[in-house]
XYZ file of C-alpha atoms in Angstrom:
364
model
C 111.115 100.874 168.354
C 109.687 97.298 169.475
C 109.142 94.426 167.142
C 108.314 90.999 167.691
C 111.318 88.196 166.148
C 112.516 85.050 165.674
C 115.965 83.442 166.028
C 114.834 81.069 162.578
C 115.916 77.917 163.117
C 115.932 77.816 167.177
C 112.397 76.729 168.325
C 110.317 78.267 170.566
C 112.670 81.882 170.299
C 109.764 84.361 169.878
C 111.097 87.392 171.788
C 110.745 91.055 172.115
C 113.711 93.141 170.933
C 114.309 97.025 170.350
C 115.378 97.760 167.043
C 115.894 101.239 165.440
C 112.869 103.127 163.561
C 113.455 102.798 159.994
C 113.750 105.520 157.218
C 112.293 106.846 154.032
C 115.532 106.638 152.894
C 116.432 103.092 152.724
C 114.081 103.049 149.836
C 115.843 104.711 146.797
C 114.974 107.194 144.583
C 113.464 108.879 146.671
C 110.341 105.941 146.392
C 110.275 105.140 150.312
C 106.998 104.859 152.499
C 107.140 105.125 155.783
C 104.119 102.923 157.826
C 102.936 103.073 160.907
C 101.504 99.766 161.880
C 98.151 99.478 163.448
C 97.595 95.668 162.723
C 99.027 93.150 161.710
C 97.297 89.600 161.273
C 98.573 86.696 162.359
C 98.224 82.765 161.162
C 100.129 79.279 160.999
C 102.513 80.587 159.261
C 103.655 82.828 162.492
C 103.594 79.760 164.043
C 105.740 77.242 162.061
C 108.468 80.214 161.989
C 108.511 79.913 166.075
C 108.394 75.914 165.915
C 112.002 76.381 163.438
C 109.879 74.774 160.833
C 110.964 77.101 158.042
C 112.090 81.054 157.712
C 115.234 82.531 157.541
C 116.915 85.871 158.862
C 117.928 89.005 156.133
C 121.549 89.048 155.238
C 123.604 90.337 157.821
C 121.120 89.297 160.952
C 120.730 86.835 162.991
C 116.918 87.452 163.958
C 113.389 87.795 161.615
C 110.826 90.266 162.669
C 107.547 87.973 161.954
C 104.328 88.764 160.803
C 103.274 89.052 157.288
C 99.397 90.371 157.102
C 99.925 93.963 157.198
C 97.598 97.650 158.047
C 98.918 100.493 158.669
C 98.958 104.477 158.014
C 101.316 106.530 155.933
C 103.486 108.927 158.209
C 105.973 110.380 155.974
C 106.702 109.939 152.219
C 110.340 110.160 149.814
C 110.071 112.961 147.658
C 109.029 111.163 144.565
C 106.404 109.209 145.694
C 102.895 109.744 143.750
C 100.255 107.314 144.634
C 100.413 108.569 148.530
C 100.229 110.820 151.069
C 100.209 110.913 154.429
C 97.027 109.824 156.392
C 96.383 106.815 153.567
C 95.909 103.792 154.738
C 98.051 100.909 153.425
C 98.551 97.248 153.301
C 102.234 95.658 152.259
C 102.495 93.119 150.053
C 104.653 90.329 151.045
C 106.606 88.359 148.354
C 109.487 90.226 146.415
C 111.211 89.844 143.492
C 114.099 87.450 142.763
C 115.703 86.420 139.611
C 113.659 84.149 137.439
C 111.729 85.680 134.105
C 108.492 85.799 135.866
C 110.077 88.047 138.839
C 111.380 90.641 136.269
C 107.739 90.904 134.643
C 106.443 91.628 138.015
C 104.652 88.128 138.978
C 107.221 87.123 142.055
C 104.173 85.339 143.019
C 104.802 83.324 140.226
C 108.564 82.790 140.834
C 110.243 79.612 139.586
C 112.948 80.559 141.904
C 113.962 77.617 144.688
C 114.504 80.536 147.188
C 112.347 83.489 147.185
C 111.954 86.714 149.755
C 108.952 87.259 151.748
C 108.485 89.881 154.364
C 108.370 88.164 157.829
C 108.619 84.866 156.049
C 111.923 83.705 154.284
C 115.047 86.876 154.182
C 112.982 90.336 154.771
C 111.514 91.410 158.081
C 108.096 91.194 158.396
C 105.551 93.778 160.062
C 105.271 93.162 163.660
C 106.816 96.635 164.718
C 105.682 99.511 165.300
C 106.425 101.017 161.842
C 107.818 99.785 158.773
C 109.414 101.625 155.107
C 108.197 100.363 152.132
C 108.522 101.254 148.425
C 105.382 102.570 147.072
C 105.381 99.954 144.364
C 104.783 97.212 147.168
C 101.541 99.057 148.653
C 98.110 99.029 148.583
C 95.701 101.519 149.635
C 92.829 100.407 151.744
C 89.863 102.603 151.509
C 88.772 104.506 154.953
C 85.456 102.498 154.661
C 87.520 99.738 155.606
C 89.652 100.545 158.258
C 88.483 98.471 160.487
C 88.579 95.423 158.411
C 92.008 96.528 156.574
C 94.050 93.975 158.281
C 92.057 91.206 155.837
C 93.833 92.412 152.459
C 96.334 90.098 152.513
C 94.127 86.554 152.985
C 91.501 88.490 151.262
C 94.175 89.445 148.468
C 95.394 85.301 148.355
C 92.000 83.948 147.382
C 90.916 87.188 145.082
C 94.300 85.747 143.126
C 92.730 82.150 142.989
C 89.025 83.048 141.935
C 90.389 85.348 139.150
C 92.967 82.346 138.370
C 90.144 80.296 138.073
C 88.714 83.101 135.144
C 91.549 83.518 133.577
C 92.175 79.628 132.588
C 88.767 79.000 131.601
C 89.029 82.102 128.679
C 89.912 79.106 126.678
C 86.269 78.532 126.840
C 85.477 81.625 125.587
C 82.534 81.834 127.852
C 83.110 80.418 131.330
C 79.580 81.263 133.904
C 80.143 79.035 136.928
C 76.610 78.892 138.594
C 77.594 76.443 141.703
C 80.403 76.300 144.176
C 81.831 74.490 146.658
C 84.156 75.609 149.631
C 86.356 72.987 151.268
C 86.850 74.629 155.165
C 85.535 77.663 156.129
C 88.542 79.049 158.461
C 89.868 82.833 157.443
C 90.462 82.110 153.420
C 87.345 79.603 153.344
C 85.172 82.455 155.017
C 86.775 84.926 152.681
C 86.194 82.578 149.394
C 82.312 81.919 149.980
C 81.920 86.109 150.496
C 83.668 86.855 147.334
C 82.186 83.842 145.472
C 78.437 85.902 146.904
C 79.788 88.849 145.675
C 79.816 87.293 142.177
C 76.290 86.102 142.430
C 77.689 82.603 142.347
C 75.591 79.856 145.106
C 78.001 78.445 147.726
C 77.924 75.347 149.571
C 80.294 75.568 152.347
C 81.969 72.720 154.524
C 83.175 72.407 157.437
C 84.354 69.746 160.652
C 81.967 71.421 163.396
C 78.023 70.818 163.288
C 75.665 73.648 163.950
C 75.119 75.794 165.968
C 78.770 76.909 164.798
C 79.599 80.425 164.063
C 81.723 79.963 160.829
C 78.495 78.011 159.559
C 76.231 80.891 160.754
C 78.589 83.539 158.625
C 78.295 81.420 155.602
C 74.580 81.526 156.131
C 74.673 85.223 156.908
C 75.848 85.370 153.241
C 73.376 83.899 151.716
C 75.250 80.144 151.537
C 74.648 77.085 152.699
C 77.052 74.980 155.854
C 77.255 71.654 156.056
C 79.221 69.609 158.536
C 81.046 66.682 156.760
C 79.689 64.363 159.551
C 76.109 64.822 158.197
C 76.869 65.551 154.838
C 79.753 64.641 152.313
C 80.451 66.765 149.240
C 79.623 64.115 147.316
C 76.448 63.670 149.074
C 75.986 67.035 148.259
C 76.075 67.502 144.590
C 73.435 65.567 143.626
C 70.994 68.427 145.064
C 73.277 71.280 145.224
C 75.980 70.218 142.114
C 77.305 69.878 139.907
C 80.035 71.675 140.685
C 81.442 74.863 138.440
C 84.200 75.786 141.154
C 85.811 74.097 144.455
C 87.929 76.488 146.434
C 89.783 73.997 148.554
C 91.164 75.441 151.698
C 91.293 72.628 154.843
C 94.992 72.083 155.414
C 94.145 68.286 154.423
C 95.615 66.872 151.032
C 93.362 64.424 151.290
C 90.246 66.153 151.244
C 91.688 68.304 148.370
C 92.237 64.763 146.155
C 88.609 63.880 147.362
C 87.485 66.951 145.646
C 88.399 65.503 141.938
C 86.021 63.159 142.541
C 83.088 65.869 142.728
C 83.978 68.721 139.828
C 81.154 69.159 137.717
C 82.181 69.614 133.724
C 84.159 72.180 132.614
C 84.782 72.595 136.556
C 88.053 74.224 137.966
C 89.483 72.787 141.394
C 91.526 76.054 143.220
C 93.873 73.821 145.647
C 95.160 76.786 148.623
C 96.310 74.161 151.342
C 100.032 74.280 152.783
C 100.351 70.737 153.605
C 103.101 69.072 155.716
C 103.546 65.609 156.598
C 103.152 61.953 154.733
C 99.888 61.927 154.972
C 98.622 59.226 151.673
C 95.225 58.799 150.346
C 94.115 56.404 148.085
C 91.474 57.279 145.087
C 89.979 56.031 142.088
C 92.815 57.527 139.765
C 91.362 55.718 136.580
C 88.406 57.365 136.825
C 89.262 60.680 137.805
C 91.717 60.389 135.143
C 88.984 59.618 132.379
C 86.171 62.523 134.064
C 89.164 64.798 134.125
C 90.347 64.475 130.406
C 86.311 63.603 128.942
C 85.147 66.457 130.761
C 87.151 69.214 130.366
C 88.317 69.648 134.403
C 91.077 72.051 135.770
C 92.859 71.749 138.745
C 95.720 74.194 139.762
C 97.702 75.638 143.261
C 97.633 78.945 143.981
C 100.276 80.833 147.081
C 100.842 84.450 147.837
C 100.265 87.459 145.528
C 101.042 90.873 144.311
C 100.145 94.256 143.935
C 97.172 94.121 141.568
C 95.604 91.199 143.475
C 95.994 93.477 146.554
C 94.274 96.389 144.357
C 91.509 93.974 143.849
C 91.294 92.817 147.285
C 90.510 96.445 148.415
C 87.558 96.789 145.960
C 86.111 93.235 147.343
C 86.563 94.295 150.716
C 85.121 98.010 149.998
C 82.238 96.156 147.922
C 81.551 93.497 150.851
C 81.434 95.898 153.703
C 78.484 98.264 151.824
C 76.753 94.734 150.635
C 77.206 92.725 153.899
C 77.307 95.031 156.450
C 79.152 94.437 159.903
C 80.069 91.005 158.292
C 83.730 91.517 157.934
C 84.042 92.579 161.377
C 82.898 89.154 162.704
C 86.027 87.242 161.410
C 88.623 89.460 163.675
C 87.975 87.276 166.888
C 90.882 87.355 168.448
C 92.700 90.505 168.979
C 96.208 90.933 171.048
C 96.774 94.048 172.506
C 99.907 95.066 172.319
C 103.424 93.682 170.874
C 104.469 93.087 174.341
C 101.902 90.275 174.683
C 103.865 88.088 171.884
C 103.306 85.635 174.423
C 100.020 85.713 174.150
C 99.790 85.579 170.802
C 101.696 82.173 170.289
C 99.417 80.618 173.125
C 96.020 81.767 170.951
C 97.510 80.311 167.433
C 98.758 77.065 169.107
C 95.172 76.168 171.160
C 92.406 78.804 169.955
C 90.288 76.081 168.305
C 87.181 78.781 168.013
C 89.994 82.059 166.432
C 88.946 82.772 163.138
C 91.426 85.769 162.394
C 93.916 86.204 165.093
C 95.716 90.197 165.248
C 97.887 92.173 167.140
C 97.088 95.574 167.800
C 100.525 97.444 167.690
């Protein structure tokens, strides 16, 4: 079968290669899935593997199939599988257990391990092939009502993990009902955050680089939220009339926007921080007084990266929920579609210069 790899480490190595279709039973106990892929999403992540910026091969290979956003549909199952059958739709999670006390309690999203497995990331092939075998214990099912958005679980499943992050800190209130919100970028997870954050009743101001007419600012208004552009209006300017604050979901890719945000946290506030920042980029900000708001007022600021089965679970009722509620929405983020694995080529040209791609995806 064809699948689309990496030599990790060499830059630029993106290539096709035949590979043989895998089985049920390299899964034991009789626990193996077998996928066939329909999509698979794509991101920066896909990227920075090709430009030898991180990622590493499986033991015992030299290559890393990429791709880490899976969809497919069940094909064939080991005899002791119970949660599937053939015909359900599925989407992989990505991160797998390692060592530490939190992998063994089943939170290897939470590992405090230094090196940690991720399909099509870091030592586990990925899903940009034309099937993959999973265990049943590392997939999702993704109702038919959403086939044709089922290639969002995974971002979907990443900010689902932050929002109910954000719930689960503040039980030390006892009662925590965040009213106002603010999204920091409104790429894939930024679109994703102000839909669930509407889902949830909560009102969203949303912000973004490009001024309107923009079509990541008319989805946000399609919602029910509000855009700005942070040349006509800060998030500070904002608050006074739309703040203060409950919740900022920060996801630009800039640290310094996300230290900006402290500034702007209403009381009793939590800051969700998503960005996978690079560089030595170094902003300067009022640390006493952030320090004194923070501490006086009761703030919250945490990171949040990938997730696992139950946030997955939960992504599939959002997504099931936001398709009947906001209908034809979802389909508006998939801009970019590849046809094929063979055009792998393609697909690296669109995530290194597509300045308008809001979700980029092959179509094996």
């Amino acid at each position: 079968m064809k699948a689309i790899a990496v030599a990790p480490g060499e830059k630029n190595s993106i290539h096709l290669r035949d590979i043989p279709k895998p089985s049920i039973n390299e899964i034991a106990a009789g626990c193996g899935v077998l996928v066939r892929v329909l999509r698979v999403g794509v991101d920066a992540t896909d990227k920075e593997i090709n430009d030898a910026e991180y990622g590493a091969a499986p033991e015992g290979d030299d290559y890393l199939i990429i791709g880490h956003e899976s969809f497919g549909v069940v094909e064939e199952i080991g005899e002791n599988v119970e949660r599937f059958s053939p015909g359900d739709y599925v989407a992989a999670t990505v991160r797998r257990p390692g060592d530490s006390l939190y992998d063994r309690i089943g939170l290897s999203d939470m590992s405090s391990d230094e090196e940690y497995y991720e399909r099509g990331i870091n030592r586990l092939h990925g899903f940009l092939a034309e099937y993959f075998v999973e265990s049943e214990n590392n997939l999702a099912k993704v109702p038919g009502a959403c086939r044709d958005v089922g290639v969002l679980m995974e971002p979907t499943s990443i900010v689902v993990k932050g929002i109910r992050q954000a719930f689960e800190i503040q039980r030390r209130m006892q009662i925590w009902q965040p009213k106002r919100a603010a999204v920091m970028g409104t790429g894939t997870l930024g679109l994703l955050a102000t839909m669930i954050l509407r889902l949830r009743d909560i009102d969203v101001v949303a912000f973004g680089l490009d001024q309107m007419p923009y079509k990541n600012g008319e989805l946000v208004e399609q919602l029910g939220g509000r855009y700005f552009s942070v040349k006509d209006k800060t998030l500070g300017e904002s608050k006074e009339q739309y703040g203060p604050y409950d919740l900022i979901f920060e996801a630009t890719g800039n640290s310094g926007v996300a230290f900006e945000a402290t500034e702007h946290l209403g009381k009793n506030g939590v800051l969700i921080l998503t960005s996978i920042t690079g560089g030595e980029r170094k902003t300067e900000i009022p640390s006493d007084k952030i320090n004194l708001e923070f501490v006086l007022g009761n703030k919250v600021m945490f990171g949040t990266v990938s997730s696992n089965l139950t946030h997955f679970q939960l992504a599939a009722k959002d997504l099931s929920h936001a398709v009947s509620q906001f209908p034809g929405w979802l389909n508006q983020l998939l801009t970019h579609p590849v046809k094929g694995l063979e055009e792998y080529e393609t697909m690296i040209r669109l995530l290194e210069s597509s300045n308008d791609a809001i979700k980029i995806f092959v179509e094996v």
